[in-house]
């Protein structure tokens, strides 16, 4: 039975092999594959196939059976078909594999052992922030810790949302929250709900964002303080209408009792670190209503540069701020 998990950053998806994938992987081998990876198995069965726009374009794998590996380490391998190389696909796939390892808690450290003539893979190791170690039998050797799922700086922590956040989530949905983050139709629907209906609706949303956290391409975090939990949230959407393909739209909110304490800017910086560690996206966008003074100040404090005013599909004017990750 094929395991059904998949991970995606909105551009690249890694997922378990399916019937027929083995033949595709064999057909995709070229001289470069054989030069650096040898003849290859007759029926390859990697941890994941790499898919772009629904088409298999390569594979990514890990194993813990190499003699040089320490406890808690895995060796990573990959291949992208020749006609898809040079597009950043391999880098994104390796990042998604690291995200997969973080979600499954499979290991603590990922390694890459690369043929000294394989300059393309050495460049990938540098791009994905693997750290070069002492050469192993004359081959460049790299390591990188599997990234965490929870990030903290000072008194601020961001972590995966869960159902226990419900009461704080409900109490934080005041008029300001709804005005700036919701569409008019959503606000009208919320207004028409009974308290029990609102609670059920919010619980459904929390359940959905918690369950989808492992899959991408959208990650929603709760913000915790040392003495309080779920005081706000950060949403990272890599398939937003507000961002080009492969880039991320960031939105954030803070519970009314905790506003004015510069919590959101710290949380956004932590979210950027998550994006660096878990995804291949390298540019972020923050869209803010020009009348939302507190959020404008928060976006400015992240270092994002001011872009053009745009009108979204709902007719709202939004100021774009963008920054490199």
PDB file of C-alpha atoms in Angstrom:
ATOM      1  CA  UNK A   1       0.000   0.000   0.000  1.00  0.00           C
ATOM      2  CA  UNK A   2       1.473   3.377  -1.061  1.00  0.00           C
ATOM      3  CA  UNK A   3       1.794   5.931   1.720  1.00  0.00           C
ATOM      4  CA  UNK A   4      -0.270   9.004   0.834  1.00  0.00           C
ATOM      5  CA  UNK A   5       1.815  11.903   2.193  1.00  0.00           C
ATOM      6  CA  UNK A   6       2.988  14.759  -0.011  1.00  0.00           C
ATOM      7  CA  UNK A   7       4.845  18.033   0.621  1.00  0.00           C
ATOM      8  CA  UNK A   8       4.766  21.095  -1.618  1.00  0.00           C
ATOM      9  CA  UNK A   9       5.994  24.680  -1.703  1.00  0.00           C
ATOM     10  CA  UNK A  10       3.542  25.587  -4.449  1.00  0.00           C
ATOM     11  CA  UNK A  11       6.109  25.000  -7.199  1.00  0.00           C
ATOM     12  CA  UNK A  12       7.677  21.630  -6.398  1.00  0.00           C
ATOM     13  CA  UNK A  13       5.924  18.662  -4.817  1.00  0.00           C
ATOM     14  CA  UNK A  14       7.579  15.587  -3.386  1.00  0.00           C
ATOM     15  CA  UNK A  15       5.396  12.538  -2.864  1.00  0.00           C
ATOM     16  CA  UNK A  16       5.765   8.757  -2.564  1.00  0.00           C
ATOM     17  CA  UNK A  17       6.269   6.834  -5.799  1.00  0.00           C
ATOM     18  CA  UNK A  18       3.137   5.579  -7.533  1.00  0.00           C
ATOM     19  CA  UNK A  19       2.618   2.768 -10.050  1.00  0.00           C
ATOM     20  CA  UNK A  20       4.384   3.662 -13.287  1.00  0.00           C
ATOM     21  CA  UNK A  21       6.855   6.093 -11.677  1.00  0.00           C
ATOM     22  CA  UNK A  22       9.714   3.582 -11.723  1.00  0.00           C
ATOM     23  CA  UNK A  23       9.684   3.471 -15.535  1.00  0.00           C
ATOM     24  CA  UNK A  24       9.620   7.280 -15.684  1.00  0.00           C
ATOM     25  CA  UNK A  25      12.652   7.527 -13.397  1.00  0.00           C
ATOM     26  CA  UNK A  26      14.619   5.019 -15.485  1.00  0.00           C
ATOM     27  CA  UNK A  27      13.678   6.817 -18.708  1.00  0.00           C
ATOM     28  CA  UNK A  28      14.898  10.100 -17.244  1.00  0.00           C
ATOM     29  CA  UNK A  29      18.474   8.899 -16.750  1.00  0.00           C
ATOM     30  CA  UNK A  30      21.167  10.524 -18.858  1.00  0.00           C
ATOM     31  CA  UNK A  31      24.949  10.566 -19.105  1.00  0.00           C
ATOM     32  CA  UNK A  32      25.255  12.926 -16.129  1.00  0.00           C
ATOM     33  CA  UNK A  33      23.117  10.604 -13.993  1.00  0.00           C
ATOM     34  CA  UNK A  34      25.298   7.614 -14.819  1.00  0.00           C
ATOM     35  CA  UNK A  35      28.509   9.599 -14.350  1.00  0.00           C
ATOM     36  CA  UNK A  36      27.714  10.541 -10.769  1.00  0.00           C
ATOM     37  CA  UNK A  37      25.220   7.908  -9.611  1.00  0.00           C
ATOM     38  CA  UNK A  38      26.260   4.798 -11.499  1.00  0.00           C
ATOM     39  CA  UNK A  39      23.955   2.409 -13.360  1.00  0.00           C
ATOM     40  CA  UNK A  40      21.002   2.845 -10.997  1.00  0.00           C
ATOM     41  CA  UNK A  41      18.496   0.235  -9.866  1.00  0.00           C
ATOM     42  CA  UNK A  42      16.379  -1.564 -12.446  1.00  0.00           C
ATOM     43  CA  UNK A  43      13.270  -0.636 -10.461  1.00  0.00           C
ATOM     44  CA  UNK A  44      14.062   2.517  -8.485  1.00  0.00           C
ATOM     45  CA  UNK A  45      12.004   3.096  -5.353  1.00  0.00           C
ATOM     46  CA  UNK A  46      13.131   6.379  -3.777  1.00  0.00           C
ATOM     47  CA  UNK A  47      11.504   7.991  -0.759  1.00  0.00           C
ATOM     48  CA  UNK A  48       9.832  10.521  -3.065  1.00  0.00           C
ATOM     49  CA  UNK A  49       9.325  11.509  -6.664  1.00  0.00           C
ATOM     50  CA  UNK A  50       9.673  15.174  -7.577  1.00  0.00           C
ATOM     51  CA  UNK A  51       6.644  16.559  -9.370  1.00  0.00           C
ATOM     52  CA  UNK A  52       6.141  19.910 -11.113  1.00  0.00           C
ATOM     53  CA  UNK A  53       2.733  20.793 -12.562  1.00  0.00           C
ATOM     54  CA  UNK A  54       1.718  17.166 -12.096  1.00  0.00           C
ATOM     55  CA  UNK A  55       4.645  15.716 -14.074  1.00  0.00           C
ATOM     56  CA  UNK A  56       7.396  13.594 -12.527  1.00  0.00           C
ATOM     57  CA  UNK A  57      10.722  15.358 -13.144  1.00  0.00           C
ATOM     58  CA  UNK A  58      13.059  13.431 -10.832  1.00  0.00           C
ATOM     59  CA  UNK A  59      13.431  11.932  -7.378  1.00  0.00           C
ATOM     60  CA  UNK A  60      14.821  12.665  -3.927  1.00  0.00           C
ATOM     61  CA  UNK A  61      15.851  10.064  -1.375  1.00  0.00           C
ATOM     62  CA  UNK A  62      17.479   9.473   2.009  1.00  0.00           C
ATOM     63  CA  UNK A  63      18.915   6.444   3.752  1.00  0.00           C
ATOM     64  CA  UNK A  64      20.702   5.641   6.993  1.00  0.00           C
ATOM     65  CA  UNK A  65      22.634   2.600   5.758  1.00  0.00           C
ATOM     66  CA  UNK A  66      25.941   4.267   4.871  1.00  0.00           C
ATOM     67  CA  UNK A  67      28.951   3.206   6.931  1.00  0.00           C
ATOM     68  CA  UNK A  68      30.111   6.764   7.565  1.00  0.00           C
ATOM     69  CA  UNK A  69      26.831   8.009   9.077  1.00  0.00           C
ATOM     70  CA  UNK A  70      26.563   8.712  12.790  1.00  0.00           C
ATOM     71  CA  UNK A  71      23.505   7.959  14.888  1.00  0.00           C
ATOM     72  CA  UNK A  72      20.598  10.186  13.853  1.00  0.00           C
ATOM     73  CA  UNK A  73      22.059  11.031  10.429  1.00  0.00           C
ATOM     74  CA  UNK A  74      20.776  10.227   6.938  1.00  0.00           C
ATOM     75  CA  UNK A  75      22.406  10.621   3.561  1.00  0.00           C
ATOM     76  CA  UNK A  76      20.439  12.543   0.917  1.00  0.00           C
ATOM     77  CA  UNK A  77      20.467  11.867  -2.808  1.00  0.00           C
ATOM     78  CA  UNK A  78      18.496  13.277  -5.735  1.00  0.00           C
ATOM     79  CA  UNK A  79      18.250  13.543  -9.484  1.00  0.00           C
ATOM     80  CA  UNK A  80      16.348  15.920 -11.760  1.00  0.00           C
ATOM     81  CA  UNK A  81      15.841  15.036 -15.406  1.00  0.00           C
ATOM     82  CA  UNK A  82      18.191  16.862 -17.771  1.00  0.00           C
ATOM     83  CA  UNK A  83      15.523  19.008 -19.434  1.00  0.00           C
ATOM     84  CA  UNK A  84      14.399  20.370 -16.032  1.00  0.00           C
ATOM     85  CA  UNK A  85      17.818  21.212 -14.582  1.00  0.00           C
ATOM     86  CA  UNK A  86      18.871  24.802 -13.962  1.00  0.00           C
ATOM     87  CA  UNK A  87      15.403  25.872 -12.740  1.00  0.00           C
ATOM     88  CA  UNK A  88      15.924  25.545  -8.990  1.00  0.00           C
ATOM     89  CA  UNK A  89      13.824  22.382  -8.825  1.00  0.00           C
ATOM     90  CA  UNK A  90      16.470  20.260  -7.115  1.00  0.00           C
ATOM     91  CA  UNK A  91      17.068  22.895  -4.438  1.00  0.00           C
ATOM     92  CA  UNK A  92      13.361  23.170  -3.707  1.00  0.00           C
ATOM     93  CA  UNK A  93      13.005  19.378  -3.606  1.00  0.00           C
ATOM     94  CA  UNK A  94      15.875  19.020  -1.127  1.00  0.00           C
ATOM     95  CA  UNK A  95      14.313  21.731   1.046  1.00  0.00           C
ATOM     96  CA  UNK A  96      10.979  19.899   0.918  1.00  0.00           C
ATOM     97  CA  UNK A  97      12.719  16.675   1.908  1.00  0.00           C
ATOM     98  CA  UNK A  98      14.217  18.444   4.938  1.00  0.00           C
ATOM     99  CA  UNK A  99      10.719  19.677   5.802  1.00  0.00           C
ATOM    100  CA  UNK A 100       9.490  16.090   5.486  1.00  0.00           C
ATOM    101  CA  UNK A 101      12.252  14.887   7.813  1.00  0.00           C
ATOM    102  CA  UNK A 102      11.283  17.591  10.328  1.00  0.00           C
ATOM    103  CA  UNK A 103       7.613  16.603  10.231  1.00  0.00           C
ATOM    104  CA  UNK A 104       8.301  12.883  10.564  1.00  0.00           C
ATOM    105  CA  UNK A 105      11.102  13.367  13.149  1.00  0.00           C
ATOM    106  CA  UNK A 106      13.019  10.769  11.162  1.00  0.00           C
ATOM    107  CA  UNK A 107      16.500  12.038  12.014  1.00  0.00           C
ATOM    108  CA  UNK A 108      18.510  14.962  13.351  1.00  0.00           C
ATOM    109  CA  UNK A 109      21.036  15.599  10.560  1.00  0.00           C
ATOM    110  CA  UNK A 110      21.047  15.365   6.760  1.00  0.00           C
ATOM    111  CA  UNK A 111      24.287  14.789   4.830  1.00  0.00           C
ATOM    112  CA  UNK A 112      25.439  15.071   1.215  1.00  0.00           C
ATOM    113  CA  UNK A 113      28.418  13.170  -0.191  1.00  0.00           C
ATOM    114  CA  UNK A 114      29.261  14.613  -3.606  1.00  0.00           C
ATOM    115  CA  UNK A 115      31.638  13.606  -6.379  1.00  0.00           C
ATOM    116  CA  UNK A 116      34.364  16.285  -6.598  1.00  0.00           C
ATOM    117  CA  UNK A 117      33.575  16.760 -10.295  1.00  0.00           C
ATOM    118  CA  UNK A 118      29.874  17.382  -9.620  1.00  0.00           C
ATOM    119  CA  UNK A 119      30.000  21.161  -9.372  1.00  0.00           C
ATOM    120  CA  UNK A 120      26.258  21.497  -9.836  1.00  0.00           C
ATOM    121  CA  UNK A 121      25.541  19.468  -6.690  1.00  0.00           C
ATOM    122  CA  UNK A 122      28.194  21.329  -4.715  1.00  0.00           C
ATOM    123  CA  UNK A 123      26.487  24.588  -5.659  1.00  0.00           C
ATOM    124  CA  UNK A 124      23.162  23.129  -4.496  1.00  0.00           C
ATOM    125  CA  UNK A 125      24.721  22.215  -1.152  1.00  0.00           C
ATOM    126  CA  UNK A 126      25.853  25.819  -0.708  1.00  0.00           C
ATOM    127  CA  UNK A 127      22.462  27.241  -1.764  1.00  0.00           C
ATOM    128  CA  UNK A 128      20.579  25.029   0.675  1.00  0.00           C
ATOM    129  CA  UNK A 129      23.010  25.921   3.481  1.00  0.00           C
ATOM    130  CA  UNK A 130      24.659  22.575   4.031  1.00  0.00           C
ATOM    131  CA  UNK A 131      28.011  23.089   5.774  1.00  0.00           C
ATOM    132  CA  UNK A 132      31.091  21.498   4.270  1.00  0.00           C
ATOM    133  CA  UNK A 133      32.939  19.048   6.493  1.00  0.00           C
ATOM    134  CA  UNK A 134      36.301  17.336   6.062  1.00  0.00           C
ATOM    135  CA  UNK A 135      36.375  15.443   2.763  1.00  0.00           C
ATOM    136  CA  UNK A 136      35.358  11.799   2.940  1.00  0.00           C
ATOM    137  CA  UNK A 137      37.563   9.526   0.829  1.00  0.00           C
ATOM    138  CA  UNK A 138      38.408  12.520  -1.342  1.00  0.00           C
ATOM    139  CA  UNK A 139      34.764  13.535  -1.834  1.00  0.00           C
ATOM    140  CA  UNK A 140      33.233  16.809  -0.611  1.00  0.00           C
ATOM    141  CA  UNK A 141      31.061  16.040   2.407  1.00  0.00           C
ATOM    142  CA  UNK A 142      28.323  18.294   3.803  1.00  0.00           C
ATOM    143  CA  UNK A 143      25.993  18.297   6.807  1.00  0.00           C
ATOM    144  CA  UNK A 144      22.976  20.277   7.855  1.00  0.00           C
ATOM    145  CA  UNK A 145      20.712  19.917  10.908  1.00  0.00           C
ATOM    146  CA  UNK A 146      17.118  18.994  10.157  1.00  0.00           C
ATOM    147  CA  UNK A 147      15.256  22.267  10.823  1.00  0.00           C
ATOM    148  CA  UNK A 148      12.929  22.742  13.792  1.00  0.00           C
ATOM    149  CA  UNK A 149       9.180  23.293  13.589  1.00  0.00           C
ATOM    150  CA  UNK A 150       9.106  25.796  16.456  1.00  0.00           C
ATOM    151  CA  UNK A 151      11.086  29.059  16.372  1.00  0.00           C
ATOM    152  CA  UNK A 152      11.723  31.482  19.195  1.00  0.00           C
ATOM    153  CA  UNK A 153      13.535  34.734  19.838  1.00  0.00           C
ATOM    154  CA  UNK A 154      13.473  36.449  23.205  1.00  0.00           C
ATOM    155  CA  UNK A 155       9.955  36.252  24.606  1.00  0.00           C
ATOM    156  CA  UNK A 156       8.268  35.411  21.279  1.00  0.00           C
ATOM    157  CA  UNK A 157       7.693  31.892  19.917  1.00  0.00           C
ATOM    158  CA  UNK A 158       5.915  30.726  16.775  1.00  0.00           C
ATOM    159  CA  UNK A 159       4.680  27.151  16.518  1.00  0.00           C
ATOM    160  CA  UNK A 160       2.149  24.978  14.746  1.00  0.00           C
ATOM    161  CA  UNK A 161      -1.444  25.902  15.555  1.00  0.00           C
ATOM    162  CA  UNK A 162      -3.588  23.376  17.390  1.00  0.00           C
ATOM    163  CA  UNK A 163      -7.149  22.984  18.552  1.00  0.00           C
ATOM    164  CA  UNK A 164      -6.388  24.159  22.088  1.00  0.00           C
ATOM    165  CA  UNK A 165      -5.901  27.661  20.638  1.00  0.00           C
ATOM    166  CA  UNK A 166      -9.658  27.921  20.078  1.00  0.00           C
ATOM    167  CA  UNK A 167     -10.652  30.187  22.984  1.00  0.00           C
ATOM    168  CA  UNK A 168      -7.885  32.723  22.352  1.00  0.00           C
ATOM    169  CA  UNK A 169      -8.620  32.618  18.643  1.00  0.00           C
ATOM    170  CA  UNK A 170     -12.288  33.396  19.208  1.00  0.00           C
ATOM    171  CA  UNK A 171     -11.655  36.198  21.694  1.00  0.00           C
ATOM    172  CA  UNK A 172      -9.147  37.802  19.331  1.00  0.00           C
ATOM    173  CA  UNK A 173     -11.617  38.207  16.462  1.00  0.00           C
ATOM    174  CA  UNK A 174     -12.583  41.774  17.237  1.00  0.00           C
ATOM    175  CA  UNK A 175     -13.712  44.454  14.775  1.00  0.00           C
ATOM    176  CA  UNK A 176     -10.131  45.462  13.897  1.00  0.00           C
ATOM    177  CA  UNK A 177      -9.129  41.881  13.127  1.00  0.00           C
ATOM    178  CA  UNK A 178     -12.172  41.345  10.934  1.00  0.00           C
ATOM    179  CA  UNK A 179     -11.872  44.732   9.236  1.00  0.00           C
ATOM    180  CA  UNK A 180      -8.301  44.251   8.041  1.00  0.00           C
ATOM    181  CA  UNK A 181      -8.032  40.503   7.449  1.00  0.00           C
ATOM    182  CA  UNK A 182     -11.451  39.339   6.286  1.00  0.00           C
ATOM    183  CA  UNK A 183     -13.394  39.834   3.093  1.00  0.00           C
ATOM    184  CA  UNK A 184     -16.783  41.599   3.457  1.00  0.00           C
ATOM    185  CA  UNK A 185     -18.642  38.378   2.650  1.00  0.00           C
ATOM    186  CA  UNK A 186     -16.755  36.540   5.398  1.00  0.00           C
ATOM    187  CA  UNK A 187     -17.588  39.274   7.895  1.00  0.00           C
ATOM    188  CA  UNK A 188     -21.272  39.117   6.945  1.00  0.00           C
ATOM    189  CA  UNK A 189     -21.342  35.341   7.386  1.00  0.00           C
ATOM    190  CA  UNK A 190     -19.634  35.640  10.775  1.00  0.00           C
ATOM    191  CA  UNK A 191     -22.083  38.295  11.909  1.00  0.00           C
ATOM    192  CA  UNK A 192     -25.011  36.021  11.054  1.00  0.00           C
ATOM    193  CA  UNK A 193     -23.686  33.069  13.075  1.00  0.00           C
ATOM    194  CA  UNK A 194     -24.773  32.127  16.582  1.00  0.00           C
ATOM    195  CA  UNK A 195     -22.035  31.780  19.249  1.00  0.00           C
ATOM    196  CA  UNK A 196     -22.104  27.984  18.879  1.00  0.00           C
ATOM    197  CA  UNK A 197     -21.846  28.263  15.112  1.00  0.00           C
ATOM    198  CA  UNK A 198     -18.898  30.619  15.447  1.00  0.00           C
ATOM    199  CA  UNK A 199     -17.144  28.214  17.786  1.00  0.00           C
ATOM    200  CA  UNK A 200     -17.696  25.284  15.419  1.00  0.00           C
ATOM    201  CA  UNK A 201     -16.547  27.367  12.446  1.00  0.00           C
ATOM    202  CA  UNK A 202     -13.357  28.491  14.216  1.00  0.00           C
ATOM    203  CA  UNK A 203     -12.596  24.944  15.380  1.00  0.00           C
ATOM    204  CA  UNK A 204     -12.955  23.663  11.817  1.00  0.00           C
ATOM    205  CA  UNK A 205     -10.491  26.295  10.603  1.00  0.00           C
ATOM    206  CA  UNK A 206      -7.989  25.522  13.366  1.00  0.00           C
ATOM    207  CA  UNK A 207      -8.224  21.824  12.618  1.00  0.00           C
ATOM    208  CA  UNK A 208      -7.631  22.433   8.929  1.00  0.00           C
ATOM    209  CA  UNK A 209      -4.560  24.641   9.356  1.00  0.00           C
ATOM    210  CA  UNK A 210      -3.101  22.299  11.969  1.00  0.00           C
ATOM    211  CA  UNK A 211      -3.582  19.209   9.819  1.00  0.00           C
ATOM    212  CA  UNK A 212      -2.230  20.892   6.664  1.00  0.00           C
ATOM    213  CA  UNK A 213       0.883  22.264   8.374  1.00  0.00           C
ATOM    214  CA  UNK A 214       2.942  19.272   7.270  1.00  0.00           C
ATOM    215  CA  UNK A 215       1.921  19.403   3.637  1.00  0.00           C
ATOM    216  CA  UNK A 216       2.288  23.035   2.562  1.00  0.00           C
ATOM    217  CA  UNK A 217       2.074  25.228   0.549  1.00  0.00           C
ATOM    218  CA  UNK A 218       0.504  27.196   3.391  1.00  0.00           C
ATOM    219  CA  UNK A 219       1.764  27.275   6.955  1.00  0.00           C
ATOM    220  CA  UNK A 220      -0.096  29.025   9.776  1.00  0.00           C
ATOM    221  CA  UNK A 221       1.571  29.624  13.140  1.00  0.00           C
ATOM    222  CA  UNK A 222       0.366  30.634  16.568  1.00  0.00           C
ATOM    223  CA  UNK A 223       2.386  33.214  18.465  1.00  0.00           C
ATOM    224  CA  UNK A 224       3.200  32.446  22.098  1.00  0.00           C
ATOM    225  CA  UNK A 225       4.797  34.603  24.767  1.00  0.00           C
ATOM    226  CA  UNK A 226       6.556  33.377  27.886  1.00  0.00           C
ATOM    227  CA  UNK A 227       3.426  33.953  29.958  1.00  0.00           C
ATOM    228  CA  UNK A 228       0.639  33.594  27.366  1.00  0.00           C
ATOM    229  CA  UNK A 229      -0.247  31.330  24.451  1.00  0.00           C
ATOM    230  CA  UNK A 230      -1.906  31.966  21.092  1.00  0.00           C
ATOM    231  CA  UNK A 231      -1.660  35.765  21.382  1.00  0.00           C
ATOM    232  CA  UNK A 232      -1.617  36.072  17.601  1.00  0.00           C
ATOM    233  CA  UNK A 233      -0.742  34.319  14.382  1.00  0.00           C
ATOM    234  CA  UNK A 234       1.341  34.412  11.216  1.00  0.00           C
ATOM    235  CA  UNK A 235       0.156  32.974   7.916  1.00  0.00           C
ATOM    236  CA  UNK A 236       2.550  32.013   5.094  1.00  0.00           C
ATOM    237  CA  UNK A 237       0.866  31.369   1.758  1.00  0.00           C
ATOM    238  CA  UNK A 238       2.991  30.273  -1.219  1.00  0.00           C
ATOM    239  CA  UNK A 239       0.014  30.117  -3.600  1.00  0.00           C
ATOM    240  CA  UNK A 240      -1.521  33.506  -2.865  1.00  0.00           C
ATOM    241  CA  UNK A 241      -2.964  35.796  -5.519  1.00  0.00           C
ATOM    242  CA  UNK A 242      -0.836  38.535  -3.945  1.00  0.00           C
ATOM    243  CA  UNK A 243       2.535  36.896  -4.695  1.00  0.00           C
ATOM    244  CA  UNK A 244       4.196  35.631  -7.888  1.00  0.00           C
ATOM    245  CA  UNK A 245       4.534  31.868  -8.292  1.00  0.00           C
ATOM    246  CA  UNK A 246       7.129  30.486  -5.913  1.00  0.00           C
ATOM    247  CA  UNK A 247       7.039  33.523  -3.604  1.00  0.00           C
ATOM    248  CA  UNK A 248       5.172  33.940  -0.329  1.00  0.00           C
ATOM    249  CA  UNK A 249       2.476  36.256   0.968  1.00  0.00           C
ATOM    250  CA  UNK A 250       2.719  36.912   4.707  1.00  0.00           C
ATOM    251  CA  UNK A 251      -0.143  38.076   6.894  1.00  0.00           C
ATOM    252  CA  UNK A 252      -0.208  38.427  10.667  1.00  0.00           C
ATOM    253  CA  UNK A 253      -2.444  39.422  13.552  1.00  0.00           C
ATOM    254  CA  UNK A 254      -2.210  40.000  17.297  1.00  0.00           C
ATOM    255  CA  UNK A 255      -4.876  39.530  19.966  1.00  0.00           C
ATOM    256  CA  UNK A 256      -6.307  42.926  21.042  1.00  0.00           C
ATOM    257  CA  UNK A 257      -5.000  42.499  24.603  1.00  0.00           C
ATOM    258  CA  UNK A 258      -1.435  42.212  23.335  1.00  0.00           C
ATOM    259  CA  UNK A 259      -1.238  44.832  20.582  1.00  0.00           C
ATOM    260  CA  UNK A 260       1.308  47.635  20.733  1.00  0.00           C
ATOM    261  CA  UNK A 261       4.095  45.413  22.117  1.00  0.00           C
ATOM    262  CA  UNK A 262       6.017  44.835  18.852  1.00  0.00           C
ATOM    263  CA  UNK A 263       5.115  41.157  18.862  1.00  0.00           C
ATOM    264  CA  UNK A 264       4.201  40.884  15.182  1.00  0.00           C
ATOM    265  CA  UNK A 265       7.556  42.081  13.736  1.00  0.00           C
ATOM    266  CA  UNK A 266       9.452  39.504  15.796  1.00  0.00           C
ATOM    267  CA  UNK A 267       7.004  36.784  14.791  1.00  0.00           C
ATOM    268  CA  UNK A 268       7.397  37.706  11.101  1.00  0.00           C
ATOM    269  CA  UNK A 269      11.193  37.462  11.360  1.00  0.00           C
ATOM    270  CA  UNK A 270      10.818  34.013  12.900  1.00  0.00           C
ATOM    271  CA  UNK A 271       8.472  33.036  10.073  1.00  0.00           C
ATOM    272  CA  UNK A 272      11.094  34.168   7.554  1.00  0.00           C
ATOM    273  CA  UNK A 273      13.577  31.857   9.259  1.00  0.00           C
ATOM    274  CA  UNK A 274      11.105  28.984   8.869  1.00  0.00           C
ATOM    275  CA  UNK A 275      10.814  29.781   5.157  1.00  0.00           C
ATOM    276  CA  UNK A 276      14.608  29.832   4.762  1.00  0.00           C
ATOM    277  CA  UNK A 277      14.932  26.476   6.499  1.00  0.00           C
ATOM    278  CA  UNK A 278      11.964  24.582   5.064  1.00  0.00           C
ATOM    279  CA  UNK A 279      11.253  25.985   1.596  1.00  0.00           C
ATOM    280  CA  UNK A 280      12.950  27.207  -1.543  1.00  0.00           C
ATOM    281  CA  UNK A 281      11.126  30.525  -1.701  1.00  0.00           C
ATOM    282  CA  UNK A 282      13.394  33.545  -1.570  1.00  0.00           C
ATOM    283  CA  UNK A 283      11.027  36.527  -1.688  1.00  0.00           C
ATOM    284  CA  UNK A 284       8.183  37.578   0.589  1.00  0.00           C
ATOM    285  CA  UNK A 285       5.339  40.074   0.211  1.00  0.00           C
ATOM    286  CA  UNK A 286       3.237  41.796   2.851  1.00  0.00           C
ATOM    287  CA  UNK A 287       0.024  43.402   1.624  1.00  0.00           C
ATOM    288  CA  UNK A 288      -1.439  46.046   3.932  1.00  0.00           C
ATOM    289  CA  UNK A 289      -4.476  48.295   3.736  1.00  0.00           C
ATOM    290  CA  UNK A 290      -3.057  51.856   3.615  1.00  0.00           C
ATOM    291  CA  UNK A 291      -5.407  52.845   6.446  1.00  0.00           C
ATOM    292  CA  UNK A 292      -4.117  50.120   8.772  1.00  0.00           C
ATOM    293  CA  UNK A 293      -1.509  52.227  10.540  1.00  0.00           C
ATOM    294  CA  UNK A 294      -0.303  49.629  13.099  1.00  0.00           C
ATOM    295  CA  UNK A 295       0.174  46.964  10.425  1.00  0.00           C
ATOM    296  CA  UNK A 296       1.971  49.424   8.153  1.00  0.00           C
ATOM    297  CA  UNK A 297       4.407  50.151  10.980  1.00  0.00           C
ATOM    298  CA  UNK A 298       4.880  46.439  11.626  1.00  0.00           C
ATOM    299  CA  UNK A 299       5.586  45.740   7.952  1.00  0.00           C
ATOM    300  CA  UNK A 300       8.061  48.624   7.783  1.00  0.00           C
ATOM    301  CA  UNK A 301       9.971  47.293  10.806  1.00  0.00           C
ATOM    302  CA  UNK A 302      10.649  44.006   8.987  1.00  0.00           C
ATOM    303  CA  UNK A 303      12.828  45.875   6.498  1.00  0.00           C
ATOM    304  CA  UNK A 304      10.468  45.260   3.600  1.00  0.00           C
ATOM    305  CA  UNK A 305      10.670  47.867   0.849  1.00  0.00           C
ATOM    306  CA  UNK A 306       7.595  49.757  -0.303  1.00  0.00           C
ATOM    307  CA  UNK A 307       6.145  48.756  -3.652  1.00  0.00           C
ATOM    308  CA  UNK A 308       3.164  49.779  -5.695  1.00  0.00           C
ATOM    309  CA  UNK A 309      -0.392  50.178  -4.505  1.00  0.00           C
ATOM    310  CA  UNK A 310      -2.507  47.378  -5.967  1.00  0.00           C
ATOM    311  CA  UNK A 311      -6.192  46.529  -6.055  1.00  0.00           C
ATOM    312  CA  UNK A 312      -7.089  42.931  -5.225  1.00  0.00           C
ATOM    313  CA  UNK A 313      -9.876  40.897  -6.813  1.00  0.00           C
ATOM    314  CA  UNK A 314     -12.284  42.105  -4.115  1.00  0.00           C
ATOM    315  CA  UNK A 315     -11.664  45.742  -4.988  1.00  0.00           C
ATOM    316  CA  UNK A 316      -9.548  46.576  -1.932  1.00  0.00           C
ATOM    317  CA  UNK A 317      -6.525  48.867  -2.276  1.00  0.00           C
ATOM    318  CA  UNK A 318      -3.420  47.330  -0.711  1.00  0.00           C
ATOM    319  CA  UNK A 319       0.127  48.602  -0.332  1.00  0.00           C
ATOM    320  CA  UNK A 320       2.770  46.018  -1.178  1.00  0.00           C
ATOM    321  CA  UNK A 321       5.951  45.652   0.827  1.00  0.00           C
ATOM    322  CA  UNK A 322       8.509  43.097  -0.336  1.00  0.00           C
ATOM    323  CA  UNK A 323      11.755  41.664   0.985  1.00  0.00           C
ATOM    324  CA  UNK A 324      14.292  39.014   0.130  1.00  0.00           C
ATOM    325  CA  UNK A 325      14.386  36.007   2.412  1.00  0.00           C
TER     326      UNK A 325
END
